[in-house]
Coordinates of C-alpha atoms in Angstrom, one line a residue:
Chain G
M14 CA -5.7 -6.6 -15.9
A15 CA -9.4 -8.0 -16.4
S16 CA -11.6 -6.5 -19.1
N17 CA -14.2 -6.0 -17.0
D18 CA -11.9 -3.8 -14.5
M19 CA -11.2 -1.2 -18.3
R20 CA -13.2 2.4 -17.2
E21 CA -14.0 4.4 -20.2
P22 CA -11.0 7.0 -19.6
T23 CA -8.5 4.0 -20.5
F24 CA -11.1 2.3 -22.7
L25 CA -10.8 6.1 -24.7
V26 CA -6.5 6.5 -24.1
L27 CA -6.2 3.1 -25.6
S28 CA -8.9 3.8 -28.4
A29 CA -6.8 7.3 -29.3
L30 CA -3.6 5.6 -29.7
A31 CA -5.2 2.1 -31.9
G32 CA -4.6 4.8 -35.0
G33 CA -1.7 4.8 -34.3
R34 CA 1.3 7.2 -31.9
K35 CA -0.5 10.6 -30.2
H36 CA 0.7 13.0 -27.7
G37 CA -1.0 14.2 -25.3
Y38 CA -3.3 17.3 -26.3
A39 CA -4.3 15.0 -29.5
I40 CA -4.7 12.4 -27.0
I41 CA -7.5 14.6 -24.8
S42 CA -8.9 16.5 -28.2
E43 CA -9.3 12.6 -30.0
A44 CA -11.2 11.5 -26.4
D45 CA -13.6 14.5 -26.7
V46 CA -14.5 13.4 -30.4
A47 CA -15.0 9.4 -29.0
S48 CA -17.3 10.0 -26.3
G49 CA -19.2 13.0 -27.2
G50 CA -17.8 16.2 -25.5
R51 CA -19.0 13.3 -22.2
V52 CA -15.6 12.5 -21.3
K53 CA -12.9 15.7 -21.3
L54 CA -9.3 14.1 -19.9
K55 CA -7.5 16.9 -17.7
A56 CA -3.3 17.1 -18.8
G57 CA -3.2 15.6 -15.0
T58 CA -5.5 12.6 -14.9
L59 CA -3.9 12.3 -19.3
Y60 CA 0.0 11.2 -18.0
T61 CA -1.0 9.7 -14.2
A62 CA -3.7 7.5 -17.2
L63 CA -0.5 6.8 -19.4
D64 CA 2.1 6.4 -16.1
R65 CA 0.1 3.3 -15.1
L66 CA -0.8 2.1 -19.4
T67 CA 3.7 2.1 -19.6
R68 CA 3.7 0.5 -16.6
E69 CA 0.8 -2.0 -17.5
G70 CA 3.0 -2.3 -20.6
L71 CA 0.2 -1.6 -23.5
V72 CA 1.1 2.3 -24.3
A73 CA 4.7 3.0 -24.6
P74 CA 6.6 6.2 -25.2
A75 CA 7.1 7.0 -28.6
G76 CA 9.1 9.3 -28.8
D77 CA 9.3 13.5 -27.7
E78 CA 8.8 16.4 -30.5
V79 CA 8.9 20.6 -30.0
V80 CA 6.4 21.8 -31.3
D81 CA 6.7 26.1 -31.8
G82 CA 9.1 25.9 -27.8
R83 CA 7.2 23.1 -26.6
L84 CA 7.6 19.2 -25.9
R85 CA 5.5 17.0 -27.1
R86 CA 5.6 13.1 -25.5
Y87 CA 4.8 10.9 -27.6
Y88 CA 3.3 7.6 -27.0
E89 CA 1.3 4.1 -29.8
L90 CA -0.1 1.3 -28.1
T91 CA 1.1 -1.5 -27.5
D92 CA 0.1 -5.3 -29.3
P93 CA -1.1 -6.0 -25.3
G94 CA -2.5 -2.9 -25.1
A95 CA -4.4 -3.3 -28.3
E96 CA -5.8 -7.0 -27.4
A97 CA -7.3 -5.4 -24.5
L98 CA -8.1 -3.5 -26.3
A99 CA -9.8 -5.6 -29.2
T100 CA -10.6 -7.6 -25.6
E101 CA -13.4 -5.1 -24.1
A102 CA -14.7 -3.5 -28.1
R103 CA -15.8 -7.1 -28.3
R104 CA -17.0 -8.1 -24.6
Q105 CA -19.5 -4.1 -25.3
Q106 CA -20.7 -4.6 -28.4
S107 CA -21.7 -8.1 -27.0
N108 CA -23.1 -6.4 -23.9
S109 CA -24.3 -3.6 -26.2
A110 CA -26.0 -6.4 -29.0
H111 CA -28.0 -8.4 -25.6
A112 CA -29.2 -4.9 -24.8
L113 CA -30.6 -3.7 -28.6
A114 CA -32.0 -7.6 -28.2
Q115 CA -33.2 -7.8 -25.1
L116 CA -35.2 -4.3 -25.8
A117 CA -36.9 -5.0 -29.3
S118 CA -39.0 -8.1 -27.5
R119 CA -39.6 -5.6 -25.1
A120 CA -40.7 -2.8 -28.3
I121 CA -43.4 -6.0 -29.8
R122 CA -45.3 -7.8 -26.4
P123 CA -48.5 -7.2 -26.8
A124 CA -49.1 -4.8 -24.2
V125 CA -51.6 -6.3 -21.5
A126 CA -54.7 -5.7 -20.8
Chain M
M18 CA 0.5 36.6 -21.1
T19 CA 2.4 32.4 -22.0
A20 CA 5.6 33.4 -19.3
A21 CA 3.0 33.7 -16.4
L22 CA 0.5 31.2 -17.4
E23 CA 3.7 29.0 -17.6
A24 CA 4.8 30.1 -14.7
R25 CA 1.6 29.5 -12.6
Y26 CA 1.6 26.2 -14.9
R27 CA 5.2 25.8 -13.1
R28 CA 4.0 25.7 -9.8
A29 CA 0.8 23.9 -9.8
L30 CA 3.5 21.3 -10.6
R31 CA 5.0 21.4 -7.9
W32 CA 2.7 18.8 -6.6
Y33 CA 4.4 16.0 -8.1
P34 CA 7.4 14.7 -6.5
R35 CA 10.8 16.0 -8.0
R36 CA 12.2 12.8 -10.1
W37 CA 8.8 12.3 -11.8
R38 CA 8.8 16.2 -12.7
A39 CA 12.1 16.5 -14.3
D40 CA 11.0 13.5 -16.2
N41 CA 7.1 14.9 -17.0
E42 CA 7.3 18.2 -16.8
D43 CA 8.3 19.7 -19.8
A44 CA 5.3 17.1 -21.9
I45 CA 2.6 17.8 -19.3
L46 CA 3.1 21.5 -19.5
G47 CA 3.6 20.1 -23.1
V48 CA 0.3 19.9 -23.3
L49 CA -1.1 21.9 -21.0
L50 CA -0.4 24.8 -23.1
D51 CA -1.3 23.3 -25.6
G52 CA -5.3 23.3 -23.9
A53 CA -5.1 26.8 -23.0
T54 CA -6.0 29.4 -25.3
E55 CA -6.3 33.0 -24.9
R56 CA -5.7 32.7 -21.2
D57 CA -3.1 33.9 -19.1
R58 CA -4.4 32.4 -15.7
P59 CA -5.2 28.1 -15.1
R60 CA -8.0 27.0 -14.0
A61 CA -9.4 25.8 -11.2
A62 CA -10.3 22.5 -12.1
E63 CA -6.8 21.5 -13.2
V64 CA -4.7 23.0 -11.6
L65 CA -7.2 20.7 -8.4
D66 CA -6.5 17.3 -11.3
L67 CA -2.4 18.4 -10.9
A68 CA -2.6 18.4 -7.1
A69 CA -5.0 15.1 -7.2
N70 CA -2.4 13.8 -9.2
G71 CA 0.6 14.9 -7.9
L72 CA -0.4 13.7 -4.6
R73 CA -1.3 10.0 -5.8
A74 CA 2.3 10.3 -7.3
R75 CA 3.4 11.8 -4.3
L76 CA 2.1 7.5 -2.3
E77 CA 2.9 6.1 -5.1
P78 CA 5.8 4.3 -2.9
L79 CA 2.7 3.4 -0.7
D80 CA 0.5 1.7 -3.9
R81 CA 3.7 -0.8 -4.3
M82 CA 4.4 -2.2 -0.4
L83 CA 0.6 -2.0 -0.7
P84 CA -0.8 -3.3 -3.5
S85 CA -4.5 -2.2 -4.6
T86 CA -5.5 -5.4 -4.2
V87 CA -4.2 -6.1 -0.5
R88 CA -5.7 -2.6 0.4
D89 CA -9.3 -3.4 -0.6
R90 CA -9.1 -7.4 0.9
A91 CA -7.6 -5.5 4.1
S92 CA -11.3 -3.1 3.2
D93 CA -13.4 -6.0 3.7
L94 CA -12.5 -7.1 6.3
A95 CA -11.9 -4.0 8.4
L96 CA -15.0 -3.1 7.7
G97 CA -16.7 -5.9 8.9
L98 CA -14.7 -6.0 12.1
G99 CA -15.6 -2.5 12.7
F100 CA -19.3 -2.1 11.9
G101 CA -20.1 -5.7 13.8
V102 CA -18.4 -4.3 16.9
A103 CA -20.2 -0.9 16.3
F104 CA -23.6 -2.3 16.0
V105 CA -23.7 -3.7 19.4
L106 CA -22.0 -1.4 21.5
L107 CA -23.7 1.5 19.7
L108 CA -27.7 -0.9 20.7
M109 CA -26.1 -3.3 23.5
Q110 CA -24.3 0.1 24.9
E111 CA -25.1 3.5 23.4
W112 CA -28.1 3.8 23.2
A113 CA -29.8 5.0 26.8
P114 CA -33.0 4.3 26.6
W115 CA -32.8 0.6 26.6
A116 CA -29.8 0.3 28.9
T117 CA -31.5 0.5 32.2
S118 CA -28.9 0.0 35.3
V119 CA -30.8 -3.2 37.9
E120 CA -29.3 -1.3 39.7
P121 CA -31.7 2.3 39.9
W122 CA -29.3 4.6 43.1
I123 CA -27.0 4.6 40.6
P124 CA -27.3 7.4 38.7
A125 CA -27.2 6.8 34.5
P126 CA -25.0 9.8 33.0
A127 CA -26.0 12.9 31.4
G128 CA -25.5 11.4 27.6
V129 CA -25.2 12.4 24.5
G130 CA -29.2 13.0 22.7
P131 CA -29.4 9.4 22.8
F132 CA -27.1 8.2 23.6
A133 CA -25.9 7.2 27.3
G134 CA -21.8 8.7 25.7
W135 CA -20.0 10.0 23.3
G136 CA -18.3 6.4 21.8
G137 CA -22.4 6.9 20.7
L138 CA -22.0 9.2 18.0
L139 CA -19.1 7.5 16.8
Y140 CA -20.8 4.4 16.8
S141 CA -23.7 6.0 14.4
V142 CA -21.4 7.5 11.7
W143 CA -19.7 3.5 11.5
V144 CA -23.2 2.5 11.0
T145 CA -24.3 4.8 8.6
A146 CA -20.4 4.2 6.4
F147 CA -21.2 0.7 6.9
L148 CA -24.7 1.2 5.3
L149 CA -23.8 4.0 2.5
I150 CA -20.9 1.5 1.4
V151 CA -23.2 -1.6 1.5
S152 CA -25.9 0.8 -0.2
G153 CA -23.2 2.2 -3.5
F154 CA -22.3 5.1 -1.8
S155 CA -18.9 3.6 -1.3
R156 CA -17.0 6.7 -1.7
T157 CA -19.8 9.2 0.9
G158 CA -18.9 6.4 3.0
R159 CA -15.2 6.2 3.3
W160 CA -15.3 9.7 3.7
L161 CA -17.4 9.5 7.0
L162 CA -15.2 7.0 8.3
V163 CA -11.8 9.8 7.3
A164 CA -14.5 12.3 9.4
S165 CA -14.4 9.3 12.2
I166 CA -10.7 9.7 13.0
P167 CA -10.2 13.5 13.9
F168 CA -12.9 13.4 15.5
S169 CA -12.1 10.2 18.0
I170 CA -8.7 12.4 18.5
L171 CA -10.6 15.2 19.3
L172 CA -12.5 12.9 22.7
V173 CA -8.9 11.9 23.5
S174 CA -7.9 15.1 23.6
F175 CA -10.2 17.0 25.9
A176 CA -12.1 14.4 26.8
S177 CA -9.9 14.2 29.5
T178 CA -10.6 17.4 30.5
T179 CA -14.0 17.4 31.0
E180 CA -16.9 15.3 31.7
W181 CA -17.2 13.8 28.4
Q182 CA -18.1 10.3 28.5
R183 CA -16.1 8.6 26.2
P184 CA -14.9 4.7 24.9
P185 CA -11.2 4.7 26.0
A186 CA -8.5 5.6 24.6
L187 CA -6.7 2.4 22.9
A188 CA -10.4 1.0 21.8
L189 CA -10.9 5.4 20.0
A190 CA -7.9 4.4 18.0
A191 CA -8.5 1.0 17.4
M192 CA -11.4 1.9 15.0
G193 CA -9.5 5.0 14.1
S194 CA -7.4 2.3 12.3
L195 CA -10.5 -0.2 11.4
A196 CA -11.2 3.4 10.2
L197 CA -8.3 4.3 8.4
I198 CA -7.7 0.4 6.2
T199 CA -11.3 0.5 4.7
A200 CA -10.4 4.1 3.7
L201 CA -6.8 3.2 1.9
G202 CA -9.6 0.5 -0.8
R203 CA -12.3 -0.3 -2.2
P204 CA -15.0 -2.0 0.4
L205 CA -16.8 -4.6 -2.1
A206 CA -14.4 -3.2 -5.4
R207 CA -14.9 -6.9 -6.4
R208 CA -17.6 -9.6 -6.8
T209 CA -15.6 -12.1 -3.8
S210 CA -15.6 -9.3 -1.4
W211 CA -19.1 -9.4 -0.2
L212 CA -18.5 -12.9 1.2
P213 CA -15.1 -12.4 3.5
L214 CA -17.0 -9.2 4.4
A215 CA -19.9 -10.4 5.6
L216 CA -17.9 -13.0 7.1
A217 CA -16.2 -10.7 9.1
A218 CA -19.5 -8.7 10.4
L219 CA -21.1 -11.9 11.6
V220 CA -18.0 -13.2 13.3
T221 CA -17.2 -9.8 15.6
L222 CA -21.1 -9.7 16.1
A223 CA -21.0 -12.8 17.2
S224 CA -18.8 -12.9 19.3
V225 CA -19.2 -9.2 21.1
I226 CA -22.9 -10.4 21.9
F227 CA -21.5 -13.7 23.0
S228 CA -18.5 -11.9 25.2
F229 CA -21.1 -9.2 26.9
V230 CA -24.4 -11.8 27.2
S231 CA -21.9 -13.7 29.3
N232 CA -20.6 -11.2 31.6
V233 CA -23.3 -9.4 32.4
E234 CA -26.6 -8.6 32.1
V235 CA -28.1 -7.3 28.7
T236 CA -30.0 -4.8 30.8
T237 CA -27.6 -3.8 33.3
R238 CA -25.6 -0.5 32.3
V239 CA -21.8 -0.5 31.8
T240 CA -20.0 2.5 31.6
A241 CA -18.2 3.6 27.9
V242 CA -14.3 1.8 29.7
E243 CA -16.1 -1.3 31.1
A244 CA -17.9 -2.6 28.2
W245 CA -14.5 -2.2 26.7
R246 CA -12.0 -3.2 29.8
G247 CA -14.0 -5.6 30.1
L248 CA -16.1 -7.4 26.6
I249 CA -13.4 -6.3 24.1
F250 CA -10.4 -5.8 25.1
G251 CA -9.5 -8.4 28.5
N252 CA -10.7 -11.7 28.6
G253 CA -13.2 -10.8 25.8
A254 CA -12.7 -10.5 21.7
G255 CA -10.0 -8.7 21.2
E256 CA -7.8 -11.3 21.7
W257 CA -9.8 -13.6 19.4
Y258 CA -9.7 -11.2 16.7
L259 CA -5.9 -11.5 16.3
W260 CA -5.1 -15.1 17.0
A261 CA -7.7 -15.2 14.1
L262 CA -6.6 -12.7 11.9
I263 CA -2.5 -14.3 12.7
T264 CA -3.9 -18.1 11.8
L265 CA -5.4 -16.6 8.7
A266 CA -2.4 -15.1 7.4
A267 CA -0.7 -18.5 8.3
I268 CA -3.0 -20.5 6.0
A269 CA -3.1 -17.9 3.7
A270 CA 1.6 -18.1 3.4
I271 CA 0.7 -21.3 3.2
A272 CA -1.7 -21.2 0.4
R273 CA 0.3 -18.6 -1.1
R274 CA -3.1 -15.9 -1.6
W275 CA -0.4 -13.5 -1.0
S276 CA -2.7 -10.8 -1.1
W277 CA -5.2 -12.2 1.8
F278 CA -1.8 -12.2 4.0
G279 CA -1.1 -8.6 3.8
A280 CA -4.5 -8.2 4.4
A281 CA -4.4 -10.3 7.2
A282 CA -1.5 -9.0 8.5
L283 CA -1.8 -5.2 7.5
L284 CA -5.7 -6.0 9.9
S285 CA -3.5 -7.3 12.6
V286 CA -1.5 -4.3 13.2
P287 CA -3.2 -2.4 15.2
W288 CA -4.5 -4.7 17.1
L289 CA -1.8 -6.1 18.4
G290 CA -0.6 -2.7 18.6
I291 CA -3.7 -2.3 21.3
C292 CA -2.7 -6.0 23.0
L293 CA 0.7 -4.5 23.5
V294 CA -0.5 -2.1 25.2
Q295 CA -2.0 -3.8 27.5
L296 CA 0.6 -6.1 28.2
I297 CA 2.7 -2.9 29.3
D298 CA 0.2 -1.6 31.2
S299 CA -0.9 -5.0 33.0
G300 CA 2.8 -5.0 34.2
H301 CA 4.1 -7.5 31.5
S302 CA 8.1 -7.0 29.9
L303 CA 9.0 -5.1 28.0
L304 CA 11.7 -8.1 26.4
L305 CA 8.5 -9.8 26.2
V306 CA 6.9 -7.6 23.9
G307 CA 9.4 -7.1 21.9
V308 CA 9.9 -11.0 21.4
I309 CA 6.1 -10.7 20.1
L310 CA 7.0 -7.6 18.0
L311 CA 10.7 -8.9 17.0
V312 CA 8.5 -12.8 16.1
F313 CA 5.5 -10.9 13.9
A314 CA 7.8 -8.1 11.9
V315 CA 10.0 -11.9 11.1
F316 CA 7.4 -13.5 9.8
V317 CA 5.6 -11.2 7.7
A318 CA 9.6 -10.0 6.6
M319 CA 10.3 -14.2 5.5
C320 CA 6.7 -14.2 4.0
A321 CA 7.5 -11.1 1.8
W322 CA 10.4 -12.2 0.7
H323 CA 9.3 -15.6 -0.2
A324 CA 6.5 -13.3 -2.1
R325 CA 8.8 -12.1 -3.7
G326 CA 11.3 -15.3 -4.6
Y327 CA 13.6 -15.9 -2.5
R328 CA 13.9 -18.6 -0.6
L329 CA 15.5 -19.3 2.2
V330 CA 18.2 -22.5 1.1
I331 CA 19.8 -24.7 4.3
Q332 CA 22.8 -26.4 2.0
R333 CA 25.4 -28.9 3.4
V334 CA 28.7 -27.8 1.4
H335 CA 30.7 -30.6 1.8

């Protein structure tokens, strides 16, 4: 997958899993916190994304557990997933740095009379 | 409370295919119940999300058959082609103020608003959808094209029993197919999408205009049926589209550009259908039509097998 095709929900799911294996609701909570409450993933959307990322080899199921009578399926980031996330993070960092530099040069430009 | 909520979530999950549910239902149910505190009903947004993603899971076999790269490329070409036809016919045939008859004693048709017939509305929808998509409102443009399909079906159904002026049924089928193919993909999804879209639109515009001016005087009022039969389907541009698409598919197959091959093959299906119906209408034998269909099907199947890595090897045994 080309890094410039990565959408924000995908980025947030991969970021959530970068800290270790997580179950679905934990991924939703982590994405909510990381995006400052902007991205509230719904269960259907999350599972569609996880199915796709599993097919692409970026994440993998990492076991099931039953807690309070509810099944929790865990997922973990694979090595290609970590690589894709790192590439995207560097791309966003570079874009942000460029934007901030441009803004800084705008701030010091003398006003035209 | 939890039992009732769980039953409602399980009902909402029936949008998913049975096999998907067998693998994932309990896991996604756990996520849904974890997120539902002090509620006995799923939120409307959750139910909609499950319905949309469940339908998507049901359509996955189609996605495997027609990968998104193929659908996106076909979408670019179909949008350019449909816009080219719609724009020329809207201005040169349906826009009533410009289409004055050279024989003034022939009464002009009643018309629909500023258009000579209902085809004007359909072509306006196409031109509007094109402008929306190239302006970045892709989703709205695609929905507009999807809405044009039932409108075309209504026109075919009602116009036969009324005096409505409309394009022939085959033309509506062609425009409907192009609308569907455009909506199946994401037009202009890639940076390289502009060139095929612009080429498809320009070649279509040029060929329909050429066909128009070489067949009738520009100011002559022609009916919607005459315009399609004489200018696009008959001796006009229609057959050339099919040949151009088959040529594009063949070149793509030789160059092993499978997404372009799939796009050209997908786009040629409706035009092939139209050409075959015309062959039957003009009295050609069904055997000929069958042979053409068979050759086309074998060609597509061979290319698809080739793309999957299969090779036909002729080997001398002794």
